[in-house]
mmCIF file of C-alpha atoms in Angstrom:
data_model
loop_
_atom_site.group_PDB
_atom_site.id
_atom_site.type_symbol
_atom_site.label_atom_id
_atom_site.label_comp_id
_atom_site.label_asym_id
_atom_site.label_seq_id
_atom_site.Cartn_x
_atom_site.Cartn_y
_atom_site.Cartn_z
ATOM 1 C CA MET A 1 92.806 99.180 90.375
ATOM 2 C CA LEU A 2 89.595 97.191 90.334
ATOM 3 C CA THR A 3 91.109 94.485 92.507
ATOM 4 C CA ARG A 4 92.409 97.061 94.989
ATOM 5 C CA ARG A 5 89.000 98.721 95.202
ATOM 6 C CA ARG A 6 87.397 95.355 95.893
ATOM 7 C CA LEU A 7 89.944 94.674 98.621
ATOM 8 C CA LEU A 8 89.300 97.961 100.375
ATOM 9 C CA THR A 9 85.510 97.952 100.156
ATOM 10 C CA SER A 10 84.670 94.364 101.143
ATOM 11 C CA THR A 11 82.394 94.215 104.194
ATOM 12 C CA LEU A 12 81.476 91.659 106.829
ATOM 13 C CA PRO A 13 78.046 90.385 107.852
ATOM 14 C CA ALA A 14 76.994 92.138 111.055
ATOM 15 C CA ALA A 15 75.836 89.074 112.925
ATOM 16 C CA GLY A 16 78.493 88.712 115.577
ATOM 17 C CA MET A 17 81.916 87.183 115.863
ATOM 18 C CA ALA A 18 81.032 83.766 114.479
ATOM 19 C CA ALA A 19 79.421 85.258 111.412
ATOM 20 C CA ALA A 20 82.429 87.518 110.956
ATOM 21 C CA GLY A 21 84.721 84.487 110.931
ATOM 22 C CA LEU A 22 82.566 82.742 108.351
ATOM 23 C CA GLY A 23 82.461 85.944 106.341
ATOM 24 C CA GLY A 24 86.257 86.014 106.271
ATOM 25 C CA MET A 25 86.346 82.417 104.999
ATOM 26 C CA ARG A 26 83.788 83.187 102.313
ATOM 27 C CA TRP A 27 85.782 86.262 101.281
ATOM 28 C CA ALA A 28 88.965 84.220 100.896
ATOM 29 C CA ARG A 29 87.263 81.502 98.862
ATOM 30 C CA ALA A 30 85.470 84.006 96.678
ATOM 31 C CA GLN A 31 88.728 85.741 95.846
ATOM 32 C CA SER A 32 90.720 82.549 95.195
ATOM 33 C CA GLN A 33 90.315 82.917 91.419
ATOM 34 C CA ASP A 34 90.481 86.718 91.397
ATOM 35 C CA PRO A 35 93.676 87.724 93.221
ATOM 36 C CA VAL A 36 93.923 91.038 95.029
ATOM 37 C CA PHE A 37 97.092 92.974 95.752
ATOM 38 C CA PHE A 38 98.207 94.167 99.183
ATOM 39 C CA ARG A 39 101.133 96.571 99.308
ATOM 40 C CA ILE A 40 103.490 96.701 102.290
ATOM 41 C CA GLY A 41 105.713 99.773 102.560
ATOM 42 C CA THR A 42 109.126 98.811 103.940
ATOM 43 C CA GLY A 43 112.280 100.953 103.888
ATOM 44 C CA THR A 44 115.621 101.307 102.146
ATOM 45 C CA THR A 45 117.220 98.172 100.792
ATOM 46 C CA GLY A 46 120.100 98.412 103.283
ATOM 47 C CA GLY A 47 117.862 98.495 106.357
ATOM 48 C CA THR A 48 115.819 95.949 108.280
ATOM 49 C CA TYR A 49 112.311 96.738 107.042
ATOM 50 C CA PHE A 50 113.013 95.734 103.451
ATOM 51 C CA PRO A 51 114.084 92.112 104.084
ATOM 52 C CA ILE A 52 111.570 91.576 106.907
ATOM 53 C CA GLY A 53 108.764 93.043 104.794
ATOM 54 C CA GLY A 54 109.717 90.821 101.892
ATOM 55 C CA ILE A 55 109.574 87.691 104.036
ATOM 56 C CA ILE A 56 106.182 88.675 105.441
ATOM 57 C CA ALA A 57 104.800 89.503 101.997
ATOM 58 C CA GLY A 58 105.770 86.092 100.682
ATOM 59 C CA ALA A 59 104.384 84.290 103.709
ATOM 60 C CA ILE A 60 100.950 85.942 103.769
ATOM 61 C CA SER A 61 100.408 85.625 100.013
ATOM 62 C CA GLY A 62 98.138 82.870 98.749
ATOM 63 C CA PRO A 63 98.251 82.913 94.953
ATOM 64 C CA PRO A 64 95.569 80.851 93.197
ATOM 65 C CA GLY A 65 96.485 77.280 92.382
ATOM 66 C CA LEU A 66 98.832 76.491 95.265
ATOM 67 C CA PRO A 67 98.184 73.429 97.453
ATOM 68 C CA PRO A 68 96.679 74.127 100.890
ATOM 69 C CA CYS A 69 98.643 74.873 104.032
ATOM 70 C CA GLY A 70 100.362 71.798 105.466
ATOM 71 C CA SER A 71 100.782 69.979 102.167
ATOM 72 C CA ALA A 72 103.985 69.787 100.144
ATOM 73 C CA GLY A 73 104.561 73.130 98.475
ATOM 74 C CA GLY A 74 101.381 74.461 100.048
ATOM 75 C CA SER A 75 100.639 78.048 101.034
ATOM 76 C CA CYS A 76 99.601 79.134 104.544
ATOM 77 C CA GLY A 77 98.871 82.618 103.278
ATOM 78 C CA VAL A 78 95.564 84.338 102.597
ATOM 79 C CA SER A 79 93.784 82.675 99.717
ATOM 80 C CA GLY A 80 93.708 84.963 96.692
ATOM 81 C CA LEU A 81 95.946 87.621 98.274
ATOM 82 C CA ILE A 82 99.198 88.687 96.643
ATOM 83 C CA ALA A 83 101.250 90.832 99.003
ATOM 84 C CA VAL A 84 104.029 92.996 97.599
ATOM 85 C CA ALA A 85 106.838 94.543 99.680
ATOM 86 C CA GLN A 86 107.776 97.969 98.326
ATOM 87 C CA ALA A 87 110.946 99.903 99.132
ATOM 88 C CA SER A 88 110.427 103.364 100.610
ATOM 89 C CA ALA A 89 112.183 106.061 102.606
ATOM 90 C CA GLY A 90 110.955 104.504 105.862
ATOM 91 C CA SER A 91 108.442 105.106 108.644
ATOM 92 C CA ILE A 92 107.247 108.637 107.843
ATOM 93 C CA ASP A 93 107.049 107.908 104.130
ATOM 94 C CA ASN A 94 105.108 104.685 104.747
ATOM 95 C CA ILE A 95 102.569 106.412 106.977
ATOM 96 C CA ARG A 96 101.957 109.217 104.505
ATOM 97 C CA ARG A 97 101.511 106.712 101.686
ATOM 98 C CA ILE A 98 99.075 104.643 103.771
ATOM 99 C CA ARG A 99 97.177 107.857 104.511
ATOM 100 C CA ASP A 100 97.119 108.768 100.827
ATOM 101 C CA GLY A 101 96.019 105.300 99.679
ATOM 102 C CA GLU A 102 99.278 104.363 97.933
ATOM 103 C CA PHE A 103 99.968 101.508 100.364
ATOM 104 C CA GLU A 104 97.518 99.282 102.204
ATOM 105 C CA SER A 105 100.039 98.762 105.002
ATOM 106 C CA GLY A 106 103.615 99.481 106.045
ATOM 107 C CA LEU A 107 106.261 99.076 108.710
ATOM 108 C CA SER A 108 106.999 101.905 111.113
ATOM 109 C CA GLN A 109 108.666 102.843 114.342
ATOM 110 C CA ALA A 110 106.133 102.984 117.161
ATOM 111 C CA ASP A 111 107.097 106.530 118.148
ATOM 112 C CA VAL A 112 106.589 107.771 114.591
ATOM 113 C CA ALA A 113 103.199 106.024 114.357
ATOM 114 C CA PHE A 114 102.104 107.684 117.595
ATOM 115 C CA ALA A 115 103.280 111.081 116.334
ATOM 116 C CA ALA A 116 101.282 110.619 113.134
ATOM 117 C CA TYR A 117 98.169 109.482 115.013
ATOM 118 C CA THR A 118 98.302 112.541 117.281
ATOM 119 C CA GLY A 119 99.556 115.070 114.724
ATOM 120 C CA GLU A 120 102.842 115.738 116.519
ATOM 121 C CA GLY A 121 106.553 115.702 115.690
ATOM 122 C CA PRO A 122 107.127 115.353 111.942
ATOM 123 C CA PHE A 123 103.346 115.481 111.418
ATOM 124 C CA ALA A 124 102.812 118.739 113.299
ATOM 125 C CA GLY A 125 100.658 121.099 111.296
ATOM 126 C CA GLU A 126 99.024 118.227 109.423
ATOM 127 C CA PRO A 127 95.690 116.585 110.270
ATOM 128 C CA PRO A 128 96.306 113.635 112.641
ATOM 129 C CA VAL A 129 96.386 110.324 110.776
ATOM 130 C CA THR A 130 93.678 108.745 112.915
ATOM 131 C CA SER A 131 92.966 106.119 110.246
ATOM 132 C CA LEU A 132 96.140 104.217 111.216
ATOM 133 C CA ARG A 133 95.664 100.794 112.756
ATOM 134 C CA ALA A 134 98.164 98.181 113.913
ATOM 135 C CA ILE A 135 98.514 94.493 113.113
ATOM 136 C CA ALA A 136 101.432 93.711 115.419
ATOM 137 C CA HIS A 137 104.618 94.748 117.149
ATOM 138 C CA LEU A 138 107.384 92.852 115.376
ATOM 139 C CA PHE A 139 110.832 93.537 116.847
ATOM 140 C CA SER A 140 113.070 96.140 118.485
ATOM 141 C CA GLU A 141 115.098 98.670 116.526
ATOM 142 C CA PHE A 142 118.156 100.545 117.785
ATOM 143 C CA VAL A 143 119.406 104.040 117.065
ATOM 144 C CA HIS A 144 122.935 103.686 115.639
ATOM 145 C CA VAL A 145 125.126 106.806 115.811
ATOM 146 C CA VAL A 146 128.196 105.855 113.771
ATOM 147 C CA VAL A 147 131.495 107.777 113.770
ATOM 148 C CA PRO A 148 134.964 106.928 112.447
ATOM 149 C CA ALA A 149 137.000 105.018 114.993
ATOM 150 C CA ASP A 150 139.500 107.902 115.191
ATOM 151 C CA SER A 151 136.819 110.564 115.709
ATOM 152 C CA PRO A 152 137.265 112.810 118.750
ATOM 153 C CA ALA A 153 133.516 112.493 119.456
ATOM 154 C CA GLN A 154 132.844 110.340 122.509
ATOM 155 C CA SER A 155 129.244 111.431 123.199
ATOM 156 C CA VAL A 156 126.230 112.658 121.273
ATOM 157 C CA ALA A 157 126.958 116.080 122.773
ATOM 158 C CA ASP A 158 130.259 116.076 120.864
ATOM 159 C CA LEU A 159 128.412 116.167 117.539
ATOM 160 C CA LYS A 160 128.050 119.939 117.871
ATOM 161 C CA GLY A 161 129.450 121.561 114.750
ATOM 162 C CA LYS A 162 129.790 118.208 112.963
ATOM 163 C CA ARG A 163 128.439 117.010 109.607
ATOM 164 C CA VAL A 164 125.822 114.399 110.460
ATOM 165 C CA SER A 165 123.702 112.346 108.075
ATOM 166 C CA VAL A 166 120.323 112.158 109.808
ATOM 167 C CA GLY A 167 118.718 109.911 107.197
ATOM 168 C CA ALA A 168 116.579 110.521 104.152
ATOM 169 C CA GLU A 169 113.551 112.766 104.294
ATOM 170 C CA GLY A 170 110.632 110.530 105.215
ATOM 171 C CA SER A 171 112.610 108.234 107.491
ATOM 172 C CA GLY A 172 111.959 107.729 111.186
ATOM 173 C CA THR A 173 115.679 108.205 111.844
ATOM 174 C CA ILE A 174 115.312 111.970 111.450
ATOM 175 C CA TYR A 175 112.630 112.083 114.143
ATOM 176 C CA ASP A 176 114.721 109.959 116.507
ATOM 177 C CA ILE A 177 118.013 111.813 116.204
ATOM 178 C CA ARG A 178 116.419 115.238 116.599
ATOM 179 C CA GLN A 179 114.867 114.113 119.850
ATOM 180 C CA ILE A 180 118.177 112.623 120.976
ATOM 181 C CA LEU A 181 120.125 115.758 120.046
ATOM 182 C CA GLY A 182 117.596 117.811 121.998
ATOM 183 C CA ALA A 183 118.073 115.627 125.051
ATOM 184 C CA TYR A 184 121.798 116.437 124.923
ATOM 185 C CA GLY A 185 121.127 120.166 124.594
ATOM 186 C CA LEU A 186 121.655 120.447 120.831
ATOM 187 C CA THR A 187 119.345 121.862 118.191
ATOM 188 C CA GLN A 188 119.177 121.266 114.439
ATOM 189 C CA THR A 189 121.320 124.345 113.886
ATOM 190 C CA ASP A 190 124.077 122.986 116.151
ATOM 191 C CA VAL A 191 124.930 120.288 113.597
ATOM 192 C CA THR A 192 125.154 120.335 109.831
ATOM 193 C CA GLU A 193 122.320 118.008 108.892
ATOM 194 C CA VAL A 194 122.795 115.936 105.753
ATOM 195 C CA TYR A 195 119.662 114.244 104.380
ATOM 196 C CA GLU A 196 120.864 111.052 102.739
ATOM 197 C CA ARG A 197 119.873 107.426 102.479
ATOM 198 C CA PRO A 198 122.014 104.944 104.435
ATOM 199 C CA GLU A 199 124.055 103.647 101.503
ATOM 200 C CA PRO A 200 125.309 107.057 100.258
ATOM 201 C CA SER A 201 125.804 108.130 103.885
ATOM 202 C CA ALA A 202 128.089 105.163 104.511
ATOM 203 C CA ASP A 203 130.088 105.998 101.375
ATOM 204 C CA LEU A 204 130.471 109.603 102.483
ATOM 205 C CA LEU A 205 131.599 108.604 105.973
ATOM 206 C CA ALA A 206 134.075 106.086 104.583
ATOM 207 C CA GLU A 207 135.547 108.766 102.312
ATOM 208 C CA GLY A 208 135.707 111.460 104.998
ATOM 209 C CA GLY A 209 132.758 113.481 103.719
ATOM 210 C CA LEU A 210 130.790 113.045 106.971
ATOM 211 C CA ASP A 211 131.643 113.139 110.642
ATOM 212 C CA ALA A 212 128.765 110.851 111.675
ATOM 213 C CA MET A 213 125.781 109.002 110.291
ATOM 214 C CA VAL A 214 122.624 107.930 112.102
ATOM 215 C CA MET A 215 120.454 104.947 111.251
ATOM 216 C CA THR A 216 117.596 103.383 113.177
ATOM 217 C CA GLY A 217 117.036 99.693 112.531
ATOM 218 C CA GLY A 218 117.273 96.173 113.823
ATOM 219 C CA PRO A 219 120.909 95.095 114.085
ATOM 220 C CA PRO A 220 122.933 93.887 112.410
ATOM 221 C CA LEU A 221 122.366 96.494 109.712
ATOM 222 C CA GLY A 222 123.963 95.493 106.431
ATOM 223 C CA VAL A 223 124.961 99.048 105.531
ATOM 224 C CA ILE A 224 126.860 99.548 108.791
ATOM 225 C CA ALA A 225 128.395 96.078 108.634
ATOM 226 C CA ASP A 226 129.719 96.840 105.149
ATOM 227 C CA LEU A 227 130.997 100.243 106.279
ATOM 228 C CA ALA A 228 132.837 98.692 109.234
ATOM 229 C CA ARG A 229 134.664 96.373 106.841
ATOM 230 C CA ARG A 230 135.831 99.347 104.765
ATOM 231 C CA ARG A 231 136.768 101.757 107.551
ATOM 232 C CA PRO A 232 137.090 101.284 111.318
ATOM 233 C CA VAL A 233 134.082 102.827 113.060
ATOM 234 C CA ARG A 234 132.568 103.222 116.528
ATOM 235 C CA LEU A 235 129.031 103.578 117.846
ATOM 236 C CA LEU A 236 128.456 106.528 120.161
ATOM 237 C CA PRO A 237 126.727 105.532 123.421
ATOM 238 C CA ILE A 238 123.318 107.024 124.177
ATOM 239 C CA THR A 239 123.278 106.938 127.947
ATOM 240 C CA GLY A 240 123.398 108.987 131.131
ATOM 241 C CA PRO A 241 120.837 111.411 132.571
ATOM 242 C CA GLU A 242 120.101 112.767 129.083
ATOM 243 C CA ALA A 243 118.968 109.356 127.841
ATOM 244 C CA GLU A 244 117.029 108.708 131.058
ATOM 245 C CA ALA A 245 115.169 112.009 130.690
ATOM 246 C CA LEU A 246 114.332 111.231 127.055
ATOM 247 C CA VAL A 247 112.932 107.794 127.934
ATOM 248 C CA ALA A 248 110.806 109.391 130.652
ATOM 249 C CA LYS A 249 109.484 111.879 128.101
ATOM 250 C CA VAL A 250 109.058 109.466 125.174
ATOM 251 C CA PRO A 251 107.852 106.110 126.542
ATOM 252 C CA PHE A 252 108.314 104.374 123.190
ATOM 253 C CA PHE A 253 112.067 104.547 123.752
ATOM 254 C CA ALA A 254 113.788 102.014 126.003
ATOM 255 C CA GLN A 255 117.346 101.982 127.277
ATOM 256 C CA GLU A 256 118.798 98.852 125.749
ATOM 257 C CA PRO A 257 122.360 98.144 124.583
ATOM 258 C CA ILE A 258 123.293 97.317 121.022
ATOM 259 C CA PRO A 259 124.870 93.844 121.318
ATOM 260 C CA GLY A 260 128.582 93.515 120.733
ATOM 261 C CA GLY A 261 130.164 91.430 118.027
ATOM 262 C CA LEU A 262 127.736 92.458 115.287
ATOM 263 C CA TYR A 263 130.086 94.830 113.487
ATOM 264 C CA ASP A 264 133.809 94.525 112.794
ATOM 265 C CA GLY A 265 135.848 96.302 115.452
ATOM 266 C CA ILE A 266 132.946 96.716 117.888
ATOM 267 C CA ALA A 267 133.304 93.795 120.265
ATOM 268 C CA ALA A 268 131.542 95.155 123.347
ATOM 269 C CA GLU A 269 127.895 96.125 123.683
ATOM 270 C CA VAL A 270 127.147 99.828 123.404
ATOM 271 C CA PRO A 271 124.542 101.576 125.605
ATOM 272 C CA GLY A 272 121.720 102.770 123.397
ATOM 273 C CA LEU A 273 118.034 103.351 122.816
ATOM 274 C CA SER A 274 115.576 100.953 121.207
ATOM 275 C CA VAL A 275 112.098 101.508 119.789
ATOM 276 C CA GLY A 276 109.508 99.028 118.562
ATOM 277 C CA ALA A 277 109.019 98.244 114.878
ATOM 278 C CA ILE A 278 105.312 97.750 114.190
ATOM 279 C CA TRP A 279 103.198 96.695 111.228
ATOM 280 C CA LEU A 280 100.562 99.276 110.355
ATOM 281 C CA VAL A 281 97.498 98.931 108.154
ATOM 282 C CA ALA A 282 94.848 101.311 106.868
ATOM 283 C CA GLU A 283 91.656 101.316 108.906
ATOM 284 C CA LYS A 284 89.565 100.818 105.760
ATOM 285 C CA VAL A 285 91.066 97.422 104.947
ATOM 286 C CA PRO A 286 88.226 95.001 105.841
ATOM 287 C CA GLU A 287 88.196 93.211 109.169
ATOM 288 C CA ALA A 288 88.027 89.816 107.471
ATOM 289 C CA THR A 289 91.096 90.609 105.390
ATOM 290 C CA VAL A 290 93.206 91.734 108.340
ATOM 291 C CA TYR A 291 92.015 88.768 110.414
ATOM 292 C CA GLU A 292 93.295 86.385 107.728
ATOM 293 C CA ILE A 293 96.550 88.339 107.336
ATOM 294 C CA THR A 294 97.102 88.186 111.114
ATOM 295 C CA ARG A 295 96.426 84.451 111.052
ATOM 296 C CA ALA A 296 98.971 84.010 108.271
ATOM 297 C CA LEU A 297 101.566 86.102 110.115
ATOM 298 C CA TRP A 298 101.482 83.839 113.161
ATOM 299 C CA GLN A 299 101.642 80.530 111.294
ATOM 300 C CA LYS A 300 104.653 78.444 112.319
ATOM 301 C CA SER A 301 105.800 78.420 108.702
ATOM 302 C CA THR A 302 105.924 82.240 108.677
ATOM 303 C CA LEU A 303 107.832 82.410 111.968
ATOM 304 C CA ASP A 304 110.312 79.825 110.673
ATOM 305 C CA LEU A 305 110.909 81.909 107.541
ATOM 306 C CA LEU A 306 111.439 85.049 109.616
ATOM 307 C CA ALA A 307 113.836 83.322 112.001
ATOM 308 C CA ALA A 308 115.876 81.900 109.141
ATOM 309 C CA GLY A 309 115.740 84.995 106.956
ATOM 310 C CA HIS A 310 117.005 87.767 109.267
ATOM 311 C CA PRO A 311 118.507 88.012 112.771
ATOM 312 C CA ARG A 312 115.648 90.295 113.877
ATOM 313 C CA GLY A 313 113.154 87.725 112.601
ATOM 314 C CA LYS A 314 113.941 85.510 115.575
ATOM 315 C CA GLU A 315 112.443 88.196 117.834
ATOM 316 C CA VAL A 316 109.013 88.213 116.164
ATOM 317 C CA SER A 317 106.606 86.570 118.628
ATOM 318 C CA ILE A 318 102.883 86.657 119.235
ATOM 319 C CA ASP A 319 103.601 87.134 122.942
ATOM 320 C CA GLY A 320 104.630 90.735 122.257
ATOM 321 C CA ALA A 321 102.185 91.405 119.448
ATOM 322 C CA ALA A 322 100.348 94.278 121.157
ATOM 323 C CA ARG A 323 103.278 95.783 123.068
ATOM 324 C CA GLY A 324 103.858 99.523 122.704
ATOM 325 C CA LEU A 325 101.874 100.063 119.518
ATOM 326 C CA GLY A 326 100.766 103.635 120.132
ATOM 327 C CA VAL A 327 97.834 103.307 117.707
ATOM 328 C CA PRO A 328 94.723 101.107 117.977
ATOM 329 C CA LEU A 329 94.808 97.511 116.848
ATOM 330 C CA HIS A 330 92.830 96.881 113.688
ATOM 331 C CA PRO A 331 89.577 95.063 114.612
ATOM 332 C CA GLY A 332 90.635 92.097 112.485
ATOM 333 C CA ALA A 333 93.903 91.726 114.393
ATOM 334 C CA ALA A 334 92.218 92.319 117.755
ATOM 335 C CA ARG A 335 89.663 89.611 116.978
ATOM 336 C CA TYR A 336 92.372 87.123 116.083
ATOM 337 C CA TYR A 337 94.244 87.757 119.349
ATOM 338 C CA ALA A 338 91.046 87.528 121.386
ATOM 339 C CA GLU A 339 90.122 84.216 119.803
ATOM 340 C CA HIS A 340 93.542 82.803 120.607
ATOM 341 C CA ALA A 341 93.324 83.185 124.365
ATOM 342 C CA MET A 342 94.884 86.647 124.438
ATOM 343 C CA LEU A 343 91.706 88.064 125.900
ATOM 344 C CA SER A 344 93.476 90.684 128.009
ATOM 345 C CA LEU A 345 94.734 92.508 124.936
ATOM 346 C CA PRO A 346 92.935 95.843 124.522
ATOM 347 C CA ALA A 347 91.716 97.027 121.158
ATOM 348 C CA LYS A 348 93.909 100.096 121.678
ATOM 349 C CA ALA A 349 97.357 99.141 122.917
ATOM 350 C CA THR A 350 99.437 101.712 124.763
ATOM 351 C CA PRO A 351 103.113 101.842 125.622
#
């Protein structure tokens, strides 16, 4: 715990931007022989956050003894930093564990981050988590509503009276589907909610123990791809005036189709809703640390690893780094973007 305490209490010299940059370099060099650990909350192993988080953790790490960036076998990560991707229940779980000091950072849906920051939705009745800060928008996620191919359900409205897995407690999927059900005139009591992780949900649906399962993530999702190979399935469209009204109400949602050809038996694109996946960090992590982490994220070597490691990784781009965050950028990230000719980016990005 000593190394974690040092990571979270390091400070910068207060002599302007140039001094801050030098302070960050001194911090990295000073820690090169005394590694610190940086935990990244991800999601379930069958989702998108887990593999993406693992790639990022490896890329931003700079264990002592490695050659410098650009040399054979060199590291372009943060000198002395060892990042660890940890599985979790998802967005809500990650935010609560950042708040409680169990994680330094985590991945989250933008709408869930905004709800936490303002004390709304799944965080209603709790103090707003105003200590949340953002490093970057990473990629788009889609709400998948999966039913057996022979299901009579043709619309979200047809889920009334059905057994629906809405995701594990602590996942952003629960928040999404409840808003979507509401847009179609359904309440929680109109469906039989089952709180399960994606993998058991897919097993239940394949065996006839569920009528539908919902999962929010960046396609293709391995769990759904595996399910589609075991049992023919369909994706319900999220479209029409109900979807339009929801997007008008919740600006973090966008009407965007799930591409076709990603899952067996689903050749055509399906109208749906997307939401941004963002990388959050605790406000108390030092500016110099987050500046160096942001630098490491946008190295070409990191982007190459992301593009090769997961289909959603190809979408990660600095051009959209501050899009639709819903919480303020961390000063370290904001400084990096400002120094790299992205001067129009505000410290607090809005949808």
